[in-house]
């Protein structure tokens, strides 16, 4: 099946293909049916699959998550959309304390997907631009993915739907209509596997999501590798360590807040496991420790930029 389209259209295609392939797959969320979703990710699903499988819900994230978990326990494969992943925090108790632990506690599988847009770059302000993935990382039983390419937007969502465990999919809204790709055969991916987007020998950048685009732009003319984590939990520790040991210098780049964010854990893991091979401290670039500004110039100043990455790379390479 050939495809040509955007990151957003790849997500929609993944939902169509999953629902065509498996009658257990259903979708639920705010305005996902007749309206087609706030960003049109589910446009056309209602007409094709009907209201029994494309379910409009109230504006109540706890109800959305709870209903998805119930559907999963009854043998369905629900895909729940949060209109913005900022508000997934309202449902975190159900996802972290129930869905992620149900199998550990009494054995059932909870194959539910919780997906939605995250990240800044669109002037959405402090309540619609967050990168809250760090709140969910390190929860045993809960998997977290963050696609940074059109192919991964499709492949990681398909893999998440087929996975027996609950999976959160953080789709970066800034990429929705800015990235395009095409293929003749649908791409595939396995959860827990990182991907080398650019090779290099002088240093490496470990990143994910939209920050990958910043990294690639920053090192286009440098002998620096870029590793896309793709899955944030569980981490591909083997690939991370192998690249760190080979390049000897590591920069961790995330759009989440620098302090106590996912980048801090990544830097700690590299330092702990690869210290004898490193020629410099592991450096971090993240968003400013402030709510995301709504003003476009202030937002640009708060988020990681090519200039900031180049500056930190200069410091890393000169160590």
Coordinates of C-alpha atoms in Angstrom, one line a residue:
X1 CA 0.0 0.0 0.0
X2 CA 1.6 3.3 -1.1
X3 CA 1.5 6.4 1.0
X4 CA 2.5 10.0 0.5
X5 CA 1.6 12.5 3.2
X6 CA 2.4 14.3 6.4
X7 CA 3.2 13.2 9.9
X8 CA -0.4 13.8 10.8
X9 CA -1.7 11.9 7.8
X10 CA 0.6 8.9 8.7
X11 CA -1.1 8.8 12.1
X12 CA -4.5 8.8 10.5
X13 CA -3.4 6.1 8.1
X14 CA -2.1 4.0 10.9
X15 CA -5.5 4.2 12.6
X16 CA -7.3 3.3 9.4
X17 CA -5.1 0.3 8.7
X18 CA -5.2 -1.0 12.3
X19 CA -9.0 -0.8 12.4
X20 CA -9.3 -2.5 9.0
X21 CA -6.9 -5.3 10.1
X22 CA -8.4 -5.9 13.5
X23 CA -12.1 -5.5 14.4
X24 CA -11.1 -5.2 18.1
X25 CA -9.4 -1.8 17.5
X26 CA -11.6 1.1 18.4
X27 CA -11.0 4.8 19.0
X28 CA -12.4 7.1 21.7
X29 CA -11.8 10.7 22.7
X30 CA -13.1 14.3 22.7
X31 CA -14.5 15.3 19.3
X32 CA -12.8 12.5 17.4
X33 CA -15.9 11.4 15.6
X34 CA -18.1 13.9 13.7
X35 CA -15.5 16.7 14.1
X36 CA -12.5 14.4 13.2
X37 CA -10.4 15.4 16.1
X38 CA -9.0 18.8 17.1
X39 CA -6.1 18.4 14.7
X40 CA -8.1 16.1 12.3
X41 CA -6.1 13.0 13.2
X42 CA -9.3 10.9 13.2
X43 CA -11.0 12.5 10.2
X44 CA -13.0 10.0 8.2
X45 CA -12.9 7.2 10.8
X46 CA -16.5 7.7 11.9
X47 CA -17.8 7.4 8.3
X48 CA -15.8 4.3 7.6
X49 CA -16.2 2.4 10.9
X50 CA -19.3 3.8 12.6
X51 CA -20.1 5.1 16.1
X52 CA -19.6 1.7 17.8
X53 CA -15.9 1.9 17.0
X54 CA -15.3 5.7 16.9
X55 CA -16.6 7.0 20.1
X56 CA -17.0 10.7 21.0
X57 CA -16.5 11.2 24.8
X58 CA -17.2 14.0 27.2
X59 CA -14.3 16.4 28.1
X60 CA -13.2 14.2 30.9
X61 CA -9.7 12.6 30.6
X62 CA -10.3 10.3 33.6
X63 CA -13.4 9.0 31.8
X64 CA -11.5 8.5 28.6
X65 CA -8.7 6.6 30.2
X66 CA -11.0 4.6 32.4
X67 CA -13.2 3.6 29.5
X68 CA -10.2 2.6 27.4
X69 CA -8.8 0.4 30.2
X70 CA -12.3 -1.2 30.6
X71 CA -12.5 -1.9 26.9
X72 CA -9.0 -3.4 26.9
X73 CA -9.9 -5.7 29.8
X74 CA -12.9 -6.8 27.9
X75 CA -10.8 -7.9 24.9
X76 CA -10.8 -4.8 22.7
X77 CA -7.8 -2.8 21.4
X78 CA -8.8 0.8 22.3
X79 CA -6.9 3.9 21.1
X80 CA -7.7 6.8 23.4
X81 CA -7.0 10.3 22.2
X82 CA -6.2 13.1 24.6
X83 CA -6.9 16.4 22.8
X84 CA -3.6 17.7 24.3
X85 CA -1.2 15.5 26.2
X86 CA -0.9 18.3 28.8
X87 CA -4.2 17.0 30.2
X88 CA -3.1 13.3 30.2
X89 CA -1.9 14.3 33.7
X90 CA -5.6 14.3 34.8
X91 CA -5.8 10.6 34.0
X92 CA -2.3 9.7 35.3
X93 CA -3.7 7.8 38.3
X94 CA -5.6 5.4 36.1
X95 CA -2.7 4.9 33.6
X96 CA 0.1 4.7 36.1
X97 CA -1.6 3.1 39.1
X98 CA -4.0 0.8 37.3
X99 CA -3.3 0.1 33.7
X100 CA 0.5 -0.2 34.2
X101 CA 0.2 -2.4 37.2
X102 CA -2.8 -4.6 36.4
X103 CA -0.7 -7.4 34.8
X104 CA 1.8 -7.3 37.7
X105 CA -1.0 -7.4 40.3
X106 CA -3.4 -10.1 39.0
X107 CA -2.3 -11.1 35.4
X108 CA -4.6 -9.5 32.8
X109 CA -3.2 -7.8 29.7
X110 CA -4.2 -4.1 29.2
X111 CA -3.6 -3.4 25.5
X112 CA -4.7 0.2 25.5
X113 CA -3.0 3.1 23.6
X114 CA -3.2 6.7 24.9
X115 CA -2.1 9.1 22.2
X116 CA -2.2 12.8 21.5
X117 CA -0.3 16.0 20.6
X118 CA 2.4 17.4 22.8
X119 CA 5.2 20.0 22.6
X120 CA 5.5 23.6 21.7
X121 CA 6.5 25.8 18.7
X122 CA 2.9 26.9 17.9
X123 CA 2.3 29.7 20.4
X124 CA -0.1 27.5 22.3
X125 CA 0.9 28.9 25.7
X126 CA 1.6 27.1 29.0
X127 CA -1.4 24.8 29.0
X128 CA -1.2 23.4 25.5
X129 CA 2.5 23.2 24.8
X130 CA 4.0 21.0 27.5
X131 CA 6.2 17.9 27.1
X132 CA 4.8 15.9 30.0
X133 CA 6.4 12.6 29.1
X134 CA 8.7 12.7 32.0
X135 CA 5.8 12.3 34.4
X136 CA 5.1 8.8 33.0
X137 CA 8.6 7.5 32.5
X138 CA 9.9 4.9 34.9
X139 CA 6.5 3.4 35.6
X140 CA 6.9 -0.3 35.2
X141 CA 4.3 -1.8 32.9
X142 CA 3.7 1.5 31.0
X143 CA 5.5 2.0 27.7
X144 CA 6.2 5.5 26.3
X145 CA 7.0 6.3 22.6
X146 CA 7.7 9.7 20.9
X147 CA 7.8 9.4 17.1
X148 CA 10.0 12.0 15.4
X149 CA 9.6 11.1 11.7
X150 CA 6.6 10.4 9.4
X151 CA 7.5 6.7 9.2
X152 CA 7.7 6.4 12.9
X153 CA 4.4 8.2 13.4
X154 CA 2.9 5.3 11.4
X155 CA 5.0 2.4 12.5
X156 CA 5.2 3.2 16.2
X157 CA 1.5 3.7 16.5
X158 CA 0.8 0.4 14.7
X159 CA 3.3 -1.3 17.1
X160 CA 1.7 0.3 20.1
X161 CA -1.8 -0.9 19.1
X162 CA -0.5 -4.4 18.7
X163 CA 1.4 -4.4 22.0
X164 CA -0.1 -6.3 25.0
X165 CA 0.8 -3.5 27.4
X166 CA -0.5 0.0 27.8
X167 CA 1.4 2.4 25.6
X168 CA 1.5 6.2 25.6
X169 CA 2.2 7.9 22.2
X170 CA 3.4 11.5 22.4
X171 CA 2.9 13.0 18.9
X172 CA 4.7 16.4 18.5
X173 CA 2.1 18.8 17.1
X174 CA 4.8 21.0 15.6
X175 CA 5.6 18.1 13.2
X176 CA 2.0 17.3 12.3
X177 CA 1.9 19.3 9.0
X178 CA 5.6 20.1 8.6
X179 CA 7.1 16.7 7.8
X180 CA 6.3 14.7 4.7
X181 CA 7.3 11.3 3.5
X182 CA 6.2 8.5 1.2
X183 CA 6.5 4.7 0.9
X184 CA 5.2 1.8 -1.2
X185 CA 5.1 -0.7 1.7
X186 CA 4.0 0.3 5.2
X187 CA 7.0 0.8 7.5
X188 CA 7.4 -1.3 10.7
X189 CA 9.0 -0.7 14.0
X190 CA 9.6 -2.5 17.3
X191 CA 9.1 -0.7 20.6
X192 CA 12.3 -0.3 22.5
X193 CA 14.6 0.2 19.6
X194 CA 16.5 3.4 18.9
X195 CA 17.5 4.5 15.4
X196 CA 20.7 6.2 14.2
X197 CA 19.6 9.2 12.1
X198 CA 23.0 10.5 11.3
X199 CA 26.4 8.8 11.9
X200 CA 29.5 10.6 13.2
X201 CA 32.6 10.0 15.2
X202 CA 33.4 13.2 17.1
X203 CA 30.4 13.2 19.4
X204 CA 26.8 12.1 19.5
X205 CA 23.4 13.7 20.3
X206 CA 20.8 11.6 22.0
X207 CA 17.3 12.9 21.4
X208 CA 13.7 12.2 20.4
X209 CA 10.6 13.7 18.9
X210 CA 10.8 17.2 17.3
X211 CA 14.1 17.9 19.0
X212 CA 15.6 15.4 16.5
X213 CA 15.0 18.0 13.8
X214 CA 16.9 20.6 15.8
X215 CA 19.7 18.2 16.3
X216 CA 20.0 17.3 12.6
X217 CA 20.0 20.9 11.6
X218 CA 22.7 21.8 14.1
X219 CA 25.1 19.0 13.0
X220 CA 24.5 19.0 9.3
X221 CA 28.1 20.1 8.6
X222 CA 29.7 18.3 11.6
X223 CA 31.0 14.8 12.2
X224 CA 28.4 14.3 15.0
X225 CA 26.0 11.4 15.3
X226 CA 22.3 11.8 16.1
X227 CA 20.5 9.0 17.9
X228 CA 16.6 9.0 17.9
X229 CA 15.4 7.1 21.0
X230 CA 11.9 6.6 19.5
X231 CA 10.9 4.6 22.6
X232 CA 11.5 6.5 25.9
X233 CA 10.5 3.6 28.1
X234 CA 11.8 1.0 28.0
X235 CA 15.1 2.5 26.8
X236 CA 17.4 1.0 24.2
X237 CA 20.3 1.0 26.7
X238 CA 22.5 -1.2 24.5
X239 CA 22.4 1.1 21.5
X240 CA 22.8 4.2 23.7
X241 CA 25.9 2.7 25.4
X242 CA 27.5 1.5 22.2
X243 CA 27.2 4.9 20.5
X244 CA 28.5 6.7 23.6
X245 CA 31.5 4.4 23.9
X246 CA 32.3 4.9 20.2
X247 CA 32.0 8.7 20.0
X248 CA 33.3 9.4 23.6
X249 CA 31.3 12.7 23.8
X250 CA 27.5 12.9 24.5
X251 CA 25.0 15.7 24.3
X252 CA 21.4 14.9 25.5
X253 CA 18.8 17.1 23.8
X254 CA 15.1 17.2 24.8
X255 CA 12.3 19.7 24.5
X256 CA 11.2 18.9 28.0
X257 CA 12.4 21.0 30.9
X258 CA 16.1 20.6 31.5
X259 CA 15.9 20.3 35.3
X260 CA 14.5 16.9 36.4
X261 CA 13.4 16.2 32.8
X262 CA 14.0 13.0 30.8
X263 CA 17.4 14.4 29.8
X264 CA 18.7 14.2 33.3
X265 CA 18.0 10.4 33.5
X266 CA 19.6 9.9 30.1
X267 CA 22.7 11.8 31.1
X268 CA 22.9 9.9 34.4
X269 CA 22.6 6.5 32.7
X270 CA 25.3 7.4 30.2
X271 CA 27.7 8.7 32.9
X272 CA 27.1 5.6 35.1
X273 CA 27.6 3.0 32.4
X274 CA 30.1 4.7 30.0
X275 CA 32.3 6.8 32.2
X276 CA 35.6 5.0 31.3
X277 CA 35.0 5.7 27.6
X278 CA 34.0 9.4 27.9
X279 CA 36.4 12.3 27.1
X280 CA 34.0 15.0 28.5
X281 CA 31.1 15.3 30.8
X282 CA 27.6 14.5 29.4
X283 CA 26.0 17.8 28.5
X284 CA 22.3 18.6 28.4
X285 CA 20.1 21.0 26.4
X286 CA 16.5 21.3 27.3
X287 CA 13.7 23.8 27.6
X288 CA 13.9 26.6 30.1
X289 CA 12.6 25.8 33.5
X290 CA 9.5 28.0 33.0
X291 CA 6.0 27.5 31.7
X292 CA 6.0 27.7 27.9
X293 CA 5.3 31.3 26.9
X294 CA 2.5 32.1 24.5
X295 CA 4.5 34.9 22.8
X296 CA 6.3 33.4 19.8
X297 CA 9.6 35.2 20.4
X298 CA 9.6 34.2 24.1
X299 CA 8.6 30.7 23.2
X300 CA 11.5 30.5 20.8
X301 CA 13.8 31.7 23.5
X302 CA 12.6 29.1 25.9
X303 CA 12.7 26.1 23.6
X304 CA 16.0 24.4 22.4
X305 CA 17.3 26.0 19.3
X306 CA 20.0 25.2 16.7
X307 CA 22.1 28.0 18.1
X308 CA 22.0 26.6 21.6
X309 CA 22.8 23.1 20.4
X310 CA 25.8 24.4 18.4
X311 CA 27.1 26.4 21.4
X312 CA 26.9 23.4 23.7
X313 CA 28.5 21.2 21.0
X314 CA 31.4 23.7 20.7
X315 CA 31.9 23.4 24.4
X316 CA 31.7 19.6 24.3
X317 CA 34.1 19.2 21.4
X318 CA 36.6 21.6 23.0
X319 CA 36.7 19.7 26.3

